[in-house]
Short mmCIF file of N, CA, C and O in Angstrom, two decimals:
data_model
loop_
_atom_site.label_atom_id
_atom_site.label_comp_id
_atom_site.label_asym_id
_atom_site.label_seq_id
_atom_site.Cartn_x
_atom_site.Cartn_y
_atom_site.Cartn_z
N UNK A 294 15.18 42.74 4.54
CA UNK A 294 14.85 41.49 5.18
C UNK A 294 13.87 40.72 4.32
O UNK A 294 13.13 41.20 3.46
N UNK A 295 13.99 39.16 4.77
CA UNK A 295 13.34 38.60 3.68
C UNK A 295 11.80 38.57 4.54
O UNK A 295 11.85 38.34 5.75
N UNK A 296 10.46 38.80 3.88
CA UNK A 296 9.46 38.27 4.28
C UNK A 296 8.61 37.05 3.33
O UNK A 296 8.19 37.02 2.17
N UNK A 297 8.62 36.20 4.35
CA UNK A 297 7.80 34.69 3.50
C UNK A 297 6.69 35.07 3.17
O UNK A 297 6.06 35.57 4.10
N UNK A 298 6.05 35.02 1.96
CA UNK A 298 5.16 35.09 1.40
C UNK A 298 4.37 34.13 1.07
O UNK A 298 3.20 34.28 1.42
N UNK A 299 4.72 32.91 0.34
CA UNK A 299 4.48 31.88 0.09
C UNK A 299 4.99 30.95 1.05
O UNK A 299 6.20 30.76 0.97
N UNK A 300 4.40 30.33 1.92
CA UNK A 300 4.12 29.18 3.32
C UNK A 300 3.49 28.50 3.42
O UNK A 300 2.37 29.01 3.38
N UNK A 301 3.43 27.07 3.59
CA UNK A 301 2.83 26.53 4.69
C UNK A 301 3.54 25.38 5.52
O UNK A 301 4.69 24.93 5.44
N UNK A 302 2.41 25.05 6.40
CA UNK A 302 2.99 23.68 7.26
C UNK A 302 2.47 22.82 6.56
O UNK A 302 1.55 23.08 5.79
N UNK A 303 3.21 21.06 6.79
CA UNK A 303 2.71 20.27 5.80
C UNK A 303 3.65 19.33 7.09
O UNK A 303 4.79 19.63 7.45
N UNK A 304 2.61 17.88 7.75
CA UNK A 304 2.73 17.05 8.49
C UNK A 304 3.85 16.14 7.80
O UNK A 304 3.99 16.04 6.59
N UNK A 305 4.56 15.54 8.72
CA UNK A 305 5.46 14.92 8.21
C UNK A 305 5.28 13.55 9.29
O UNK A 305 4.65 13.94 10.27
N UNK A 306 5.49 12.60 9.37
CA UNK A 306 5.29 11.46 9.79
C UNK A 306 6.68 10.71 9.97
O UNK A 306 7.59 11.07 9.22
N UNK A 307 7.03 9.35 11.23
CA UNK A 307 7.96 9.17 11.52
C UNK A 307 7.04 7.71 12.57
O UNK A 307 6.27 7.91 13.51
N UNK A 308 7.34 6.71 12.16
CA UNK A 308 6.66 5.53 13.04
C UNK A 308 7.59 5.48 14.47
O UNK A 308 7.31 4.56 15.24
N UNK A 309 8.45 6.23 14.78
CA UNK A 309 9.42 5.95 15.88
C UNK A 309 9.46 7.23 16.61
O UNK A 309 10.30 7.43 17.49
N UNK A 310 8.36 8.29 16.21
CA UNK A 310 7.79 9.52 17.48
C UNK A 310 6.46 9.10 17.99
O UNK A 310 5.59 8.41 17.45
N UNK A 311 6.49 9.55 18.90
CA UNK A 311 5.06 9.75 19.29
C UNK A 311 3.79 10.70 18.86
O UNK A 311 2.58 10.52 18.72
N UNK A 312 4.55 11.62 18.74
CA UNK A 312 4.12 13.05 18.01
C UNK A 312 4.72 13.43 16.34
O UNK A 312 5.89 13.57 15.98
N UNK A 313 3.45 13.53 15.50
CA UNK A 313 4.10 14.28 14.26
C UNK A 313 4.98 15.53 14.66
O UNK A 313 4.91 16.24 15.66
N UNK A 314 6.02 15.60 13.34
CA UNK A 314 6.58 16.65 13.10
C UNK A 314 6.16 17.69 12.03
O UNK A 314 5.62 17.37 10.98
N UNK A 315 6.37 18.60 12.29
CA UNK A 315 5.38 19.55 10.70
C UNK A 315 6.51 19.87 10.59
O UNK A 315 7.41 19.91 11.43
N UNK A 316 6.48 20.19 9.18
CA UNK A 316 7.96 20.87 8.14
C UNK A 316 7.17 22.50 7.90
O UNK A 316 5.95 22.54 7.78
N UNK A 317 7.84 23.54 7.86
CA UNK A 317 7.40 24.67 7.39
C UNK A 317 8.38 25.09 6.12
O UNK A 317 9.58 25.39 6.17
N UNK A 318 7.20 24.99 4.59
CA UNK A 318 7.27 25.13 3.59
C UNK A 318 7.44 26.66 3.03
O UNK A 318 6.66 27.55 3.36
N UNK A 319 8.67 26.90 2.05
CA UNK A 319 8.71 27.99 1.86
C UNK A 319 8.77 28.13 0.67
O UNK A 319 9.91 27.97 0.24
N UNK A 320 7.61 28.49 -0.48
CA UNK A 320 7.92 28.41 -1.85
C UNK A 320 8.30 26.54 -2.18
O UNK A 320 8.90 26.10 -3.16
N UNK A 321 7.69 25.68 -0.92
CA UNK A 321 7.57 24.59 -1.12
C UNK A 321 9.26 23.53 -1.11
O UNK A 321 9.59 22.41 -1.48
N UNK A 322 10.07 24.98 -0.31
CA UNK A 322 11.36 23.95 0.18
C UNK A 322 11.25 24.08 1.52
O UNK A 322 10.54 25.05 1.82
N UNK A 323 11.89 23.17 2.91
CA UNK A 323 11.27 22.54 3.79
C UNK A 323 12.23 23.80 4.56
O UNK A 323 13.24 23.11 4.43
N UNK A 324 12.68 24.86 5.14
CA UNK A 324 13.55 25.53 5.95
C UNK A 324 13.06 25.10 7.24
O UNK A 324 14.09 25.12 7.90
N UNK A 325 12.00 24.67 8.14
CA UNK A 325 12.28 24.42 9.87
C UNK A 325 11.23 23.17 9.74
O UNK A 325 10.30 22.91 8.98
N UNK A 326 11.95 22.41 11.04
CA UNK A 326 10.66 21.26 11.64
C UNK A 326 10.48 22.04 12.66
O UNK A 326 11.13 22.98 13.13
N UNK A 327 9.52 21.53 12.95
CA UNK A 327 8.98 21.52 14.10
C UNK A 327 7.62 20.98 15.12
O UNK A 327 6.53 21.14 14.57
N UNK A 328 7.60 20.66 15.85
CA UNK A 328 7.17 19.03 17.06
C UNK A 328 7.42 18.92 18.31
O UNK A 328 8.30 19.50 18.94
N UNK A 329 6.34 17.88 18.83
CA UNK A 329 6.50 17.90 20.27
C UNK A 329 7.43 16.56 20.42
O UNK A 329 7.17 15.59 19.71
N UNK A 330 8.89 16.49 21.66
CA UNK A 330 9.18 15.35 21.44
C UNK A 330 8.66 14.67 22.26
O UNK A 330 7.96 15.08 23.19
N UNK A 331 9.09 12.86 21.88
CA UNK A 331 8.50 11.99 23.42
C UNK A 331 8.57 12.23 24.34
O UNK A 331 8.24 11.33 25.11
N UNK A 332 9.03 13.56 24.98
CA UNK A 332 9.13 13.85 26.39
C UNK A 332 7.71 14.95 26.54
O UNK A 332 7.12 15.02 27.62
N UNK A 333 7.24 15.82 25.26
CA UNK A 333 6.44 16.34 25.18
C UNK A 333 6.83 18.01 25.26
O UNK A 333 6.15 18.95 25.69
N UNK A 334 8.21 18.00 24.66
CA UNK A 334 8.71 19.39 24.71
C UNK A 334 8.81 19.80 23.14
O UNK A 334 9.41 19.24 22.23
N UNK A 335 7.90 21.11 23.15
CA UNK A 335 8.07 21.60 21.78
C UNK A 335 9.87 21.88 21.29
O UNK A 335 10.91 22.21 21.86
N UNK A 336 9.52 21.60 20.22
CA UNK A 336 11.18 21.51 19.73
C UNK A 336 10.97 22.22 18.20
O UNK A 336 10.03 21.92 17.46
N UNK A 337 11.62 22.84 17.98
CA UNK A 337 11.95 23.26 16.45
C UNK A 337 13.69 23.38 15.59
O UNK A 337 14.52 24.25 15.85
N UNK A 338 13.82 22.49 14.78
CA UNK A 338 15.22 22.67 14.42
C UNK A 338 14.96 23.12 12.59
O UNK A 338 14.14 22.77 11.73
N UNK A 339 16.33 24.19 12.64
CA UNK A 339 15.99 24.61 11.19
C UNK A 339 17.03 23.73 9.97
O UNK A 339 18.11 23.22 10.27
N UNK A 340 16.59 23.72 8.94
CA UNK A 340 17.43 22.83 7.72
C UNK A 340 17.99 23.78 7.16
O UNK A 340 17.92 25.00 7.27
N UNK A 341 18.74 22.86 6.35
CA UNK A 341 20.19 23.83 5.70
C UNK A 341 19.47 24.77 4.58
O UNK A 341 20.08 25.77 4.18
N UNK A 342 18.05 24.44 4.02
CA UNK A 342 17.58 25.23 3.19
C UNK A 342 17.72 27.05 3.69
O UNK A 342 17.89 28.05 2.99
N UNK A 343 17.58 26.91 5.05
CA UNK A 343 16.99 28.22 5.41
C UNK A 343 18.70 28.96 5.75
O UNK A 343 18.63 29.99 6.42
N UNK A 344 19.77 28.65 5.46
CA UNK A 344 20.93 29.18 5.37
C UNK A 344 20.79 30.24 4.08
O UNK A 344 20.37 29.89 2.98
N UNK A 345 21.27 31.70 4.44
CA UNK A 345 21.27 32.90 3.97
C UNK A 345 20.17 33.56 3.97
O UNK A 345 20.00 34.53 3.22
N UNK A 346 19.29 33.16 4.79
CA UNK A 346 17.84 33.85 4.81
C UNK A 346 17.72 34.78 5.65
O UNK A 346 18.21 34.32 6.68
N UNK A 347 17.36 35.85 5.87
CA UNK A 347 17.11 36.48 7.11
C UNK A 347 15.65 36.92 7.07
O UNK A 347 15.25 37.67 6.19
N UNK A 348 14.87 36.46 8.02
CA UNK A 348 13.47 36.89 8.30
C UNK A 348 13.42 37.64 9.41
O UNK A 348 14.12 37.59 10.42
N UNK A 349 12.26 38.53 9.05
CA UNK A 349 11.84 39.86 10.47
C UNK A 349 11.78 38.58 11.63
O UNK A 349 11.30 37.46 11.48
N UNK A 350 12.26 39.03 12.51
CA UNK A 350 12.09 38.46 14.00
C UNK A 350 10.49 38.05 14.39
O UNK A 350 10.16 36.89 14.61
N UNK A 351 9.42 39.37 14.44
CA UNK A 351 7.99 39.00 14.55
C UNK A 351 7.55 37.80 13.36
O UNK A 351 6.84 36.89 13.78
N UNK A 352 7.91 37.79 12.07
CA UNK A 352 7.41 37.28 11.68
C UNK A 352 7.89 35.37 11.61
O UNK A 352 7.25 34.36 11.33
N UNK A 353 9.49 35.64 12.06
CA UNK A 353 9.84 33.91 13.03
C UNK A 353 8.88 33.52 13.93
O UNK A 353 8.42 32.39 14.11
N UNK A 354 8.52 34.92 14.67
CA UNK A 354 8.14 34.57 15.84
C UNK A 354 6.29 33.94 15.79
O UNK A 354 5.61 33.19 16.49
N UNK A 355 6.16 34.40 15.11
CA UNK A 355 5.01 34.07 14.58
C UNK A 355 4.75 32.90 13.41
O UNK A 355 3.74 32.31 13.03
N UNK A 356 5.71 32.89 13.16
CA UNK A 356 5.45 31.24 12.67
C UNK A 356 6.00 30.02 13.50
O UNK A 356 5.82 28.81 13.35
N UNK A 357 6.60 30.60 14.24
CA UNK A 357 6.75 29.14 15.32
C UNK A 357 5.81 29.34 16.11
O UNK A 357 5.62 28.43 16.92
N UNK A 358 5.08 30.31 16.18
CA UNK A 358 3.61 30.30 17.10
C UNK A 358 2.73 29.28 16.58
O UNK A 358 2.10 28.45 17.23
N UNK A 359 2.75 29.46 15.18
CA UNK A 359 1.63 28.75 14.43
C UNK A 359 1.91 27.44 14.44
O UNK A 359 0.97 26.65 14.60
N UNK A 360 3.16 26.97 14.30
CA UNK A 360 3.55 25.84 14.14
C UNK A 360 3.52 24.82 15.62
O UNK A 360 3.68 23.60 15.62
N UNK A 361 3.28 25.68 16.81
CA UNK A 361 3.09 25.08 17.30
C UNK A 361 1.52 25.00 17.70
O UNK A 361 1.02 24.08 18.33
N UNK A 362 0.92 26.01 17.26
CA UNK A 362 -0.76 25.56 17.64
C UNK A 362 -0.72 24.44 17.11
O UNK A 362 -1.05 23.46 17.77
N UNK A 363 -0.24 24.31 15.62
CA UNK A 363 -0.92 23.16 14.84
C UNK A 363 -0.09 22.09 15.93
O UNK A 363 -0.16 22.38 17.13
N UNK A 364 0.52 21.11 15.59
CA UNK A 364 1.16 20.77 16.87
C UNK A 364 0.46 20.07 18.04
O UNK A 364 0.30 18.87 18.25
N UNK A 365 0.00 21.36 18.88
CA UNK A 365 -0.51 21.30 20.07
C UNK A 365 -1.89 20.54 19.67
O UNK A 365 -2.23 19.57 20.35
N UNK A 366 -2.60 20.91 18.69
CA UNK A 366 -4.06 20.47 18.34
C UNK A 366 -3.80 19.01 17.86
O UNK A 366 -4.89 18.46 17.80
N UNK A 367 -2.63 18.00 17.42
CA UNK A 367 -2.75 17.56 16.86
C UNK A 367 -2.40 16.57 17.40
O UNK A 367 -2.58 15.48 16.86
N UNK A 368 -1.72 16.74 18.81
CA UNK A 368 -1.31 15.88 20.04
C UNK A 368 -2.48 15.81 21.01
O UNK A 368 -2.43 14.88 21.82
N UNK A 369 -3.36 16.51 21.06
CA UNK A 369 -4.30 16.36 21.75
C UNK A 369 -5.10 14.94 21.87
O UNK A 369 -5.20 14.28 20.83
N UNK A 370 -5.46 14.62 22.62
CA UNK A 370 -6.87 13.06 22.74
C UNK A 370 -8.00 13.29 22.23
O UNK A 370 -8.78 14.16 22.62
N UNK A 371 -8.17 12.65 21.46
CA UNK A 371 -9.48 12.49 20.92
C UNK A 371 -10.76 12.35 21.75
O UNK A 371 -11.84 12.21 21.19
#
């Protein structure tokens, strides 16, 4: 199984959400978004980068955790 080593999130911007979307970077190609939509439902969809990949389950699971703290903190009111 593959484990990501090299990651991060990196904000992505869109004048027609309400909420940023973060891209999760892998070796700096974009494999998942993920964001709250205008309705305020976390959403994550994956890109064609991440076709033939297979990652440990905990460690998906744990980066859509992260991806959505960031997210959650970032929709918050000032």
């Amino acid at each position: 199984m593959k484990t990501l080593k090299n990651y991060r999130w990196r904000k992505t911007t869109d004048v027609k959400r309400e909420f940023a979307v973060y891209e999760l970077l892998a070796d700096e190609v974009a494999i998942l978004d993920a964001g709250f939509s205008d309705k305020g439902v976390f959403e994550v969809a994956f890109n064609d980068a991440i076709t033939g990949s297979l990652i440990e389950w905990e460690q998906l699971r744990k980066l859509i955790d992260e991806g959505q703290t960031i997210a959650e903190c970032d929709s918050r009111p000032a």
